[in-house]
């Protein structure tokens, strides 16, 4: 099912015409048969031949194709075949980093193709700009003609066998490759079946990884050619796209000789690499001129379109800024967003030190291994200048995660959490003999010196520092990003942090945080944004610029038309709100700014009701404009019904059907596990620096098999005490030799962090990975989240442990205090 969810259901269907969305929609009917067929093929009891008929379509690569080389053949495979192929590809991905050399980055887990782009930029920068010493040489850019189509099957099979894969595994792979049959679709017509003898399909999930192995052979031949001066392996070069670029001091005679040998066009600089300009140099405008021209062309095509604010927003975000939006209207500060994107390269230089990109850049710019403290270099490349500037801008957001504390400078480094560094120490430096964070640990290196920390940092920081967990089983100090709970860097969190640094939180944070999450029409969201900034054109505002205009409300004439009057205080607006059921509690009070009133109302509504509320305000505003420009007044009932209809059209509930005040959740009951599975409910709590935990294990009939409760006197973070309860439950299951275990907790954060344990670089992630390794001894293991009402027994055990200050383990003789809750769960 993991593979099923990984395949995009919207992809074009194969020759059977059934896309992934069809299988997803009818999985209850088809799922069992589809999984059975996949298992039979993967277990060699069936053949993939019946699924391997492929539809071939030609996608033009240029605007006006006039030759077959101007088309890219794309294979449309059956969805069920893609599931089989994806399973094999997922297994192959696990070992690819061990097989493929560092100079290949595409499709290799843990590597990014951008690394090769940076290496290419550095190479071209050195070749074209080095003035000191010899810069003789050339760079040859090769383009293999129809590389996928020319892969020999026999060669691919021998390569896989040479890498040490078992014959049975290689046969499965080659069966997917060799049994393919094509039918070409041309103008709705299908050709006869075509059977090939070589080539890989573009569209098969396996193809990119198999091609990597072929390119690995070529890569190793290039390496060997440095010694033996021989290069082989390319069927045919595309001389129209291949080119050669020479260094500044390469002699004319050598240029002529190389040109005669290679028979390629000679260029002053390469036109691009992986779709990006190279090199960039000082003429940055010329390097990105094509991008600017493309955007200008698109903007000019909109000039004759009459679009609303919402329509313009959609066009800008979907066409000009085709990058996922991160809050607000989605219009990013491009300079800050660029820094956030460059931060990903900084993060990779901090964490992936075995890559080719790191070795190239570190050898030249930061041989000490610290990207935040590079050495000065004459004429650095444009790419390094950009990365270095981003590193200095984001420096305060990075810090050290404490392992043993020996690598963290107490005075210079940021560590533990944001804002904690030498500047937070209250004592004079001459009075502090500690130099490393490890000096703040006790003799056993398993806890903090609380008294000394109190002297250095004061009471305000002492509790926070003592909550930083200490891992004393080999975990070393390492860098993390403070603004992500899992510690890894993301452009989204970096951009949000940079924006907050620039503009701060500001007033009405609740309003701005909620409005961007509402599922409403874009034009209504923009209306809310304009309302929040008080930039809607009321008569009072217009009168400031046109003195001849009356500033009084055109509908009631009783008061000046400010925004709060137009949407709340005007009798016409109030009639609409009262018709919709707004009580006096939501309408009472005197407000100067409209956003103050809207925020007050929003605090007592759920998200759907807030969406509907803004829709009503938008209709009230439009009805006022209709009165001004059309001279007709709409009744309150009509305005309300229009708002309700608009809500329906946008697939949200009718205002009259959804309560303005959300109902409380219904109390849920504990569910019994299936036969053969042991279910353990866990809970933990903190009170006055005392951590208590409780766990209870039950079978499929709801009978208690045992449990534990305990109390620790330790300063601990909430997630850590939940993780400790999880650790106790796993140890309890191991002690009882249970093979099928399901653990249930009401801490959603723990479940989410456990699922993200591979990418979690904090100490908590380290411990969760260790716990997962421990669960490998079980036949099946699952950690699930439940409502607090599911977890009443474990919660009561926590309170018992805290109230009685006890550590106790029990079997079927559980404490009497939890009997009623256990009986209630078992009955229901």
PDB file of N, CA and C in Angstrom, residues 103-108 110-119 273-274:
ATOM      1  N   UNK A 103      30.256  11.230  -7.896  1.00  0.00           N
ATOM      2  CA  UNK A 103      30.080  12.219  -8.953  1.00  0.00           C
ATOM      3  C   UNK A 103      28.726  12.082  -9.659  1.00  0.00           C
ATOM      4  N   UNK A 104      27.876  11.149  -9.209  1.00  0.00           N
ATOM      5  CA  UNK A 104      26.512  11.052  -9.711  1.00  0.00           C
ATOM      6  C   UNK A 104      25.557  11.379  -8.567  1.00  0.00           C
ATOM      7  N   UNK A 105      24.635  12.298  -8.818  1.00  0.00           N
ATOM      8  CA  UNK A 105      23.727  12.748  -7.766  1.00  0.00           C
ATOM      9  C   UNK A 105      22.256  12.502  -8.081  1.00  0.00           C
ATOM     10  N   UNK A 106      21.884  12.460  -9.347  1.00  0.00           N
ATOM     11  CA  UNK A 106      20.475  12.335  -9.712  1.00  0.00           C
ATOM     12  C   UNK A 106      19.925  10.985  -9.274  1.00  0.00           C
ATOM     13  N   UNK A 107      18.741  11.001  -8.658  1.00  0.00           N
ATOM     14  CA  UNK A 107      17.987   9.812  -8.244  1.00  0.00           C
ATOM     15  C   UNK A 107      18.676   8.996  -7.153  1.00  0.00           C
ATOM     16  N   UNK A 108      19.761   9.511  -6.580  1.00  0.00           N
ATOM     17  CA  UNK A 108      20.436   8.800  -5.499  1.00  0.00           C
ATOM     18  C   UNK A 108      19.949   9.377  -4.172  1.00  0.00           C
ATOM     19  N   UNK A 110      19.667  10.888  -0.646  1.00  0.00           N
ATOM     20  CA  UNK A 110      20.665  11.598   0.147  1.00  0.00           C
ATOM     21  C   UNK A 110      21.539  12.536  -0.659  1.00  0.00           C
ATOM     22  N   UNK A 111      21.376  12.550  -1.983  1.00  0.00           N
ATOM     23  CA  UNK A 111      22.150  13.453  -2.826  1.00  0.00           C
ATOM     24  C   UNK A 111      21.191  14.332  -3.632  1.00  0.00           C
ATOM     25  N   UNK A 112      21.706  15.476  -4.070  1.00  0.00           N
ATOM     26  CA  UNK A 112      20.902  16.394  -4.864  1.00  0.00           C
ATOM     27  C   UNK A 112      21.657  16.754  -6.137  1.00  0.00           C
ATOM     28  N   UNK A 113      20.919  16.829  -7.225  1.00  0.00           N
ATOM     29  CA  UNK A 113      21.544  17.144  -8.503  1.00  0.00           C
ATOM     30  C   UNK A 113      22.107  18.555  -8.523  1.00  0.00           C
ATOM     31  N   UNK A 114      21.593  19.419  -7.602  1.00  0.00           N
ATOM     32  CA  UNK A 114      22.128  20.776  -7.528  1.00  0.00           C
ATOM     33  C   UNK A 114      23.604  20.770  -7.147  1.00  0.00           C
ATOM     34  N   UNK A 115      24.038  19.731  -6.439  1.00  0.00           N
ATOM     35  CA  UNK A 115      25.452  19.640  -6.097  1.00  0.00           C
ATOM     36  C   UNK A 115      26.328  19.594  -7.328  1.00  0.00           C
ATOM     37  N   UNK A 116      25.896  18.847  -8.348  1.00  0.00           N
ATOM     38  CA  UNK A 116      26.667  18.782  -9.591  1.00  0.00           C
ATOM     39  C   UNK A 116      26.662  20.126 -10.314  1.00  0.00           C
ATOM     40  N   UNK A 117      25.545  20.857 -10.192  1.00  0.00           N
ATOM     41  CA  UNK A 117      25.484  22.191 -10.798  1.00  0.00           C
ATOM     42  C   UNK A 117      26.523  23.104 -10.152  1.00  0.00           C
ATOM     43  N   UNK A 118      26.632  23.061  -8.829  1.00  0.00           N
ATOM     44  CA  UNK A 118      27.606  23.893  -8.122  1.00  0.00           C
ATOM     45  C   UNK A 118      29.034  23.518  -8.501  1.00  0.00           C
ATOM     46  N   UNK A 119      29.292  22.221  -8.634  1.00  0.00           N
ATOM     47  CA  UNK A 119      30.626  21.782  -9.040  1.00  0.00           C
ATOM     48  C   UNK A 119      30.950  22.287 -10.443  1.00  0.00           C
ATOM     49  N   UNK A 273      23.670  24.053 -18.154  1.00  0.00           N
ATOM     50  CA  UNK A 273      23.907  22.722 -17.623  1.00  0.00           C
ATOM     51  C   UNK A 273      22.735  22.372 -16.725  1.00  0.00           C
ATOM     52  N   UNK A 274      22.039  21.266 -17.051  1.00  0.00           N
ATOM     53  CA  UNK A 274      20.855  20.839 -16.309  1.00  0.00           C
ATOM     54  C   UNK A 274      19.807  21.950 -16.241  1.00  0.00           C
TER      55      UNK A 274
END
